[in-house]
Amino acid sequence: MAESIRVTVWGEFRHELRNPAVAAIYPNGMHEAIAEGLRADPRFEVRTATLDQPEHGLSEATLAATDVLTWWGHLAHHEVADVVVERVRARVLAGMGLIVLHSGHFSKIFKALMGSSCDLKWREAGERERLWVVEPSHPIAEGLGEYFELEQEEMYGERFDIPAPESLVLISWFKGGEVFRSGCCYTRGKGRIFYFRPGHETYPTYYDPNVRRVIANAVRWAAPCAAPTVTFGKYPPREALP
Ligand code: ZN
């Protein structure tokens, strides 16, 4: 069996505690539903972490033992300590993969890594979302059809104020008419980043088999590889120069 991938699933875990409708869908928290999907692959060693744990569950030791971090936040982005954001950012630059989910578009860590507002249009009307695969040979699209649908989701619409993705794997269409770049790949330093749009807390999105497949594919894609050591600064020539 190939080497395992150590995944930390981070969840804000606030909606589930204050909104009974969300708790009914995700009785153990959204992070546990996401983790359950990932545990179907025996290659993944999955742990969870939440905002209200010490250091938000993201100590130096935990991050050092994390190959890929997934991030779901919404209500409390501002409560995430800057020191933890900087710690996550440094780990991404050193090679840790980061999967940013749904309303994580406004998280401190995503905005820091993108360098733009990451703002968008939204509407909560429980409408159909159709996600089109626009880069079918990309590893994150493996096993998907030409498109897949979610019967009820929140709408996110363009313009999505992000840097142009290095690869765009998925585009969403919504019944109300908008479109959205919903599967976006980036590299920052040695780290790979994937933004994946679906996952509003009042819908059972993280039980959907296609959504789970995309997240699992993204974890495999974002896992660090044995990258060459990089050096910077003043540098001697490889061969004698006159
Ligand atoms: Zn939402």
Tab-separated table of C-alpha atoms and ligand atoms in Angstrom:
chain	number	residue	atom	x	y	z
A	1	MET	CA	0.000	0.000	0.000
A	2	ALA	CA	1.195	3.492	-0.776
A	3	GLU	CA	2.223	5.808	2.040
A	4	SER	CA	-0.560	7.273	4.107
A	5	ILE	CA	-1.689	10.902	3.905
A	6	ARG	CA	-2.261	12.634	7.243
A	7	VAL	CA	-5.360	14.829	6.981
A	8	THR	CA	-6.628	17.333	9.544
A	9	VAL	CA	-10.262	18.355	8.984
A	10	TRP	CA	-10.812	21.768	10.578
A	11	GLY	CA	-14.340	22.919	11.378
A	12	GLU	CA	-15.589	26.103	12.984
A	13	PHE	CA	-18.330	24.030	14.702
A	14	ARG	CA	-20.634	26.901	15.743
A	15	HIS	CA	-23.720	26.608	13.495
A	16	GLU	CA	-24.212	23.009	14.641
A	17	LEU	CA	-24.315	24.114	18.299
A	18	ARG	CA	-26.706	27.046	17.879
A	19	ASN	CA	-29.009	26.054	14.992
A	20	PRO	CA	-31.107	22.878	15.516
A	21	ALA	CA	-31.718	22.596	11.761
A	22	VAL	CA	-27.986	22.321	11.155
A	23	ALA	CA	-27.526	19.944	14.106
A	24	ALA	CA	-30.229	17.698	12.649
A	25	ILE	CA	-28.233	17.342	9.423
A	26	TYR	CA	-24.810	17.175	11.075
A	27	PRO	CA	-25.333	15.780	14.590
A	28	ASN	CA	-21.602	15.343	15.153
A	29	GLY	CA	-20.619	18.511	13.305
A	30	MET	CA	-19.874	19.177	9.664
A	31	HIS	CA	-16.214	18.350	10.263
A	32	GLU	CA	-17.150	14.821	11.317
A	33	ALA	CA	-19.208	14.320	8.126
A	34	ILE	CA	-16.273	15.518	6.024
A	35	ALA	CA	-13.899	13.293	8.005
A	36	GLU	CA	-16.246	10.305	7.602
A	37	GLY	CA	-16.126	10.721	3.836
A	38	LEU	CA	-12.329	10.792	3.867
A	39	ARG	CA	-12.046	7.763	6.153
A	40	ALA	CA	-13.469	5.634	3.332
A	41	ASP	CA	-9.946	5.724	1.872
A	42	PRO	CA	-7.662	3.595	4.065
A	43	ARG	CA	-4.687	5.644	2.859
A	44	PHE	CA	-5.954	8.659	4.783
A	45	GLU	CA	-5.153	9.111	8.476
A	46	VAL	CA	-7.878	11.567	9.436
A	47	ARG	CA	-8.189	13.723	12.551
A	48	THR	CA	-10.447	16.679	13.246
A	49	ALA	CA	-9.849	20.048	14.915
A	50	THR	CA	-12.261	22.851	15.839
A	51	LEU	CA	-12.164	26.570	16.614
A	52	ASP	CA	-12.872	26.325	20.340
A	53	GLN	CA	-10.097	23.875	21.102
A	54	PRO	CA	-6.833	25.316	22.488
A	55	GLU	CA	-4.958	26.965	19.608
A	56	HIS	CA	-8.051	26.085	17.522
A	57	GLY	CA	-6.754	22.507	17.498
A	58	LEU	CA	-3.887	23.620	15.261
A	59	SER	CA	-0.786	23.469	17.442
A	60	GLU	CA	2.680	23.462	15.898
A	61	ALA	CA	2.834	19.726	16.572
A	62	THR	CA	-0.505	19.016	14.890
A	63	LEU	CA	0.372	21.054	11.817
A	64	ALA	CA	3.814	19.450	11.613
A	65	ALA	CA	2.007	16.089	11.479
A	66	THR	CA	-0.504	17.263	8.848
A	67	ASP	CA	-0.010	16.674	5.123
A	68	VAL	CA	-3.313	18.224	4.075
A	69	LEU	CA	-5.596	20.575	6.047
A	70	THR	CA	-9.255	21.100	5.096
A	71	TRP	CA	-10.943	24.315	6.270
A	72	TRP	CA	-14.646	25.111	6.853
A	73	GLY	CA	-15.502	28.371	8.614
A	74	HIS	CA	-18.260	30.979	8.352
A	75	LEU	CA	-19.517	32.832	11.448
A	76	ALA	CA	-16.276	33.334	13.275
A	77	HIS	CA	-13.488	33.972	10.799
A	78	HIS	CA	-12.476	36.969	12.949
A	79	GLU	CA	-12.025	34.728	16.003
A	80	VAL	CA	-9.226	32.752	14.376
A	81	ALA	CA	-6.039	34.036	16.008
A	82	ASP	CA	-3.570	35.723	13.692
A	83	VAL	CA	-0.730	33.656	15.155
A	84	VAL	CA	-2.516	30.461	14.061
A	85	VAL	CA	-3.240	31.902	10.602
A	86	GLU	CA	0.452	32.714	10.194
A	87	ARG	CA	1.369	29.223	11.387
A	88	VAL	CA	-0.929	27.633	8.797
A	89	ARG	CA	0.361	29.954	6.074
A	90	ALA	CA	3.974	29.024	6.860
A	91	ARG	CA	3.107	25.317	6.699
A	92	VAL	CA	1.403	25.778	3.327
A	93	LEU	CA	4.448	27.587	1.934
A	94	ALA	CA	6.579	24.693	3.235
A	95	GLY	CA	4.425	22.158	1.392
A	96	MET	CA	1.252	21.317	3.352
A	97	GLY	CA	-1.847	21.036	1.160
A	98	LEU	CA	-4.882	23.217	1.968
A	99	ILE	CA	-8.474	22.533	0.885
A	100	VAL	CA	-10.713	25.561	1.491
A	101	LEU	CA	-14.418	24.727	1.562
A	102	HIS	CA	-17.472	26.891	0.815
A	103	SER	CA	-17.649	29.937	3.151
A	104	GLY	CA	-13.965	29.460	3.889
A	105	HIS	CA	-13.572	31.866	0.947
A	106	PHE	CA	-13.685	34.650	3.566
A	107	SER	CA	-11.320	32.993	6.041
A	108	LYS	CA	-8.225	34.886	7.098
A	109	ILE	CA	-5.999	32.115	5.756
A	110	PHE	CA	-7.571	32.029	2.280
A	111	LYS	CA	-7.540	35.818	1.936
A	112	ALA	CA	-3.904	35.927	3.091
A	113	LEU	CA	-2.875	33.314	0.526
A	114	MET	CA	-4.895	34.856	-2.328
A	115	GLY	CA	-4.084	38.525	-1.648
A	116	SER	CA	-7.504	39.699	-2.853
A	117	SER	CA	-10.896	40.386	-1.242
A	118	CYS	CA	-12.297	36.914	-2.140
A	119	ASP	CA	-15.769	38.526	-2.180
A	120	LEU	CA	-18.674	37.156	-4.226
A	121	LYS	CA	-22.462	37.291	-4.735
A	122	TRP	CA	-24.687	34.978	-2.673
A	123	ARG	CA	-28.332	33.987	-2.192
A	124	GLU	CA	-29.828	31.390	0.085
A	125	ALA	CA	-32.795	29.961	-1.835
A	126	GLY	CA	-32.176	26.214	-1.815
A	127	GLU	CA	-31.749	26.084	-5.579
A	128	ARG	CA	-30.205	23.484	-7.851
A	129	GLU	CA	-26.449	23.708	-8.490
A	130	ARG	CA	-24.936	21.960	-11.502
A	131	LEU	CA	-21.152	21.569	-11.324
A	132	TRP	CA	-19.500	21.124	-14.716
A	133	VAL	CA	-16.109	19.442	-15.010
A	134	VAL	CA	-14.090	21.752	-17.256
A	135	GLU	CA	-10.663	20.061	-16.837
A	136	PRO	CA	-11.506	16.358	-17.165
A	137	SER	CA	-7.931	15.067	-17.044
A	138	HIS	CA	-7.164	16.854	-13.785
A	139	PRO	CA	-6.655	14.453	-10.842
A	140	ILE	CA	-9.388	16.228	-8.865
A	141	ALA	CA	-11.934	15.287	-11.570
A	142	GLU	CA	-11.110	11.575	-11.460
A	143	GLY	CA	-14.213	9.403	-11.356
A	144	LEU	CA	-16.699	12.233	-11.857
A	145	GLY	CA	-19.150	12.455	-14.746
A	146	GLU	CA	-19.328	15.328	-17.197
A	147	TYR	CA	-21.206	17.172	-14.461
A	148	PHE	CA	-22.952	16.486	-11.183
A	149	GLU	CA	-25.827	18.208	-9.427
A	150	LEU	CA	-26.828	19.196	-5.918
A	151	GLU	CA	-30.576	19.641	-5.627
A	152	GLN	CA	-30.387	22.293	-2.931
A	153	GLU	CA	-27.517	24.663	-2.279
A	154	GLU	CA	-26.765	28.259	-1.489
A	155	MET	CA	-25.863	30.274	-4.598
A	156	TYR	CA	-22.433	31.838	-4.977
A	157	GLY	CA	-22.082	33.983	-8.110
A	158	GLU	CA	-19.375	35.742	-10.104
A	159	ARG	CA	-17.578	37.928	-9.865
A	160	PHE	CA	-15.558	35.889	-7.369
A	161	ASP	CA	-12.657	38.223	-6.533
A	162	ILE	CA	-9.774	35.743	-6.611
A	163	PRO	CA	-6.554	35.608	-8.619
A	164	ALA	CA	-7.012	33.615	-11.837
A	165	PRO	CA	-6.745	29.941	-10.809
A	166	GLU	CA	-3.728	28.022	-12.109
A	167	SER	CA	-6.169	25.243	-12.963
A	168	LEU	CA	-9.935	25.578	-12.974
A	169	VAL	CA	-11.506	22.148	-12.550
A	170	LEU	CA	-15.187	22.921	-11.918
A	171	ILE	CA	-17.663	25.632	-12.875
A	172	SER	CA	-21.060	25.879	-11.151
A	173	TRP	CA	-24.343	26.925	-12.707
A	174	PHE	CA	-27.299	27.851	-10.516
A	175	LYS	CA	-30.961	27.637	-11.345
A	176	GLY	CA	-31.320	31.358	-10.684
A	177	GLY	CA	-28.902	32.032	-13.552
A	178	GLU	CA	-25.473	32.725	-12.054
A	179	VAL	CA	-22.205	30.909	-12.707
A	180	PHE	CA	-19.210	30.484	-10.392
A	181	ARG	CA	-15.649	29.130	-10.532
A	182	SER	CA	-16.194	26.413	-7.969
A	183	GLY	CA	-13.050	24.255	-8.142
A	184	CYS	CA	-9.893	26.375	-8.211
A	185	CYS	CA	-6.245	25.221	-7.904
A	186	TYR	CA	-3.276	27.285	-6.752
A	187	THR	CA	0.288	26.825	-5.610
A	188	ARG	CA	1.887	29.040	-2.976
A	189	GLY	CA	5.503	28.226	-2.168
A	190	LYS	CA	5.624	24.428	-2.140
A	191	GLY	CA	1.988	24.129	-1.043
A	192	ARG	CA	-1.011	23.242	-3.172
A	193	ILE	CA	-4.346	24.917	-2.480
A	194	PHE	CA	-7.795	23.912	-3.722
A	195	TYR	CA	-10.934	25.985	-3.215
A	196	PHE	CA	-14.179	23.971	-3.477
A	197	ARG	CA	-17.470	25.849	-3.377
A	198	PRO	CA	-20.372	23.622	-2.150
A	199	GLY	CA	-21.111	23.049	1.524
A	200	HIS	CA	-23.689	25.420	2.991
A	201	GLU	CA	-24.510	24.304	6.531
A	202	THR	CA	-28.288	23.890	6.082
A	203	TYR	CA	-27.978	21.289	3.301
A	204	PRO	CA	-26.626	17.721	3.494
A	205	THR	CA	-23.915	18.483	0.936
A	206	TYR	CA	-21.077	16.701	2.745
A	207	TYR	CA	-22.910	13.374	2.452
A	208	ASP	CA	-23.112	13.671	-1.332
A	209	PRO	CA	-20.931	11.013	-3.002
A	210	ASN	CA	-19.639	13.360	-5.718
A	211	VAL	CA	-18.755	16.053	-3.185
A	212	ARG	CA	-16.948	13.461	-1.090
A	213	ARG	CA	-15.110	12.235	-4.175
A	214	VAL	CA	-13.934	15.737	-5.062
A	215	ILE	CA	-12.663	16.363	-1.534
A	216	ALA	CA	-10.842	13.013	-1.437
A	217	ASN	CA	-9.331	13.612	-4.892
A	218	ALA	CA	-8.264	17.087	-3.785
A	219	VAL	CA	-6.566	15.686	-0.677
A	220	ARG	CA	-4.573	13.250	-2.842
A	221	TRP	CA	-3.665	16.036	-5.279
A	222	ALA	CA	-2.644	18.493	-2.542
A	223	ALA	CA	-0.554	16.049	-0.516
A	224	PRO	CA	3.092	17.081	-0.435
A	225	CYS	CA	5.539	15.318	-2.729
A	226	ALA	CA	9.287	14.866	-2.272
A	227	ALA	CA	9.980	18.332	-3.647
A	228	PRO	CA	13.572	19.399	-4.302
A	229	THR	CA	15.166	21.650	-1.701
A	230	VAL	CA	15.075	25.247	-2.850
A	231	THR	CA	17.803	27.788	-2.090
A	232	PHE	CA	17.625	31.564	-2.403
A	233	GLY	CA	20.104	34.386	-2.370
A	234	LYS	CA	23.711	34.765	-3.521
A	235	TYR	CA	24.676	31.644	-5.407
A	236	PRO	CA	28.003	30.328	-6.805
A	237	PRO	CA	28.217	29.250	-10.473
A	238	ARG	CA	27.814	25.544	-11.294
A	239	GLU	CA	30.790	25.691	-13.692
A	240	ALA	CA	33.872	27.902	-13.668
A	241	LEU	CA	33.203	31.280	-15.210
A	242	PRO	CA	35.928	33.349	-16.950
B	1	ZN	ZN	-23.054	29.142	3.112
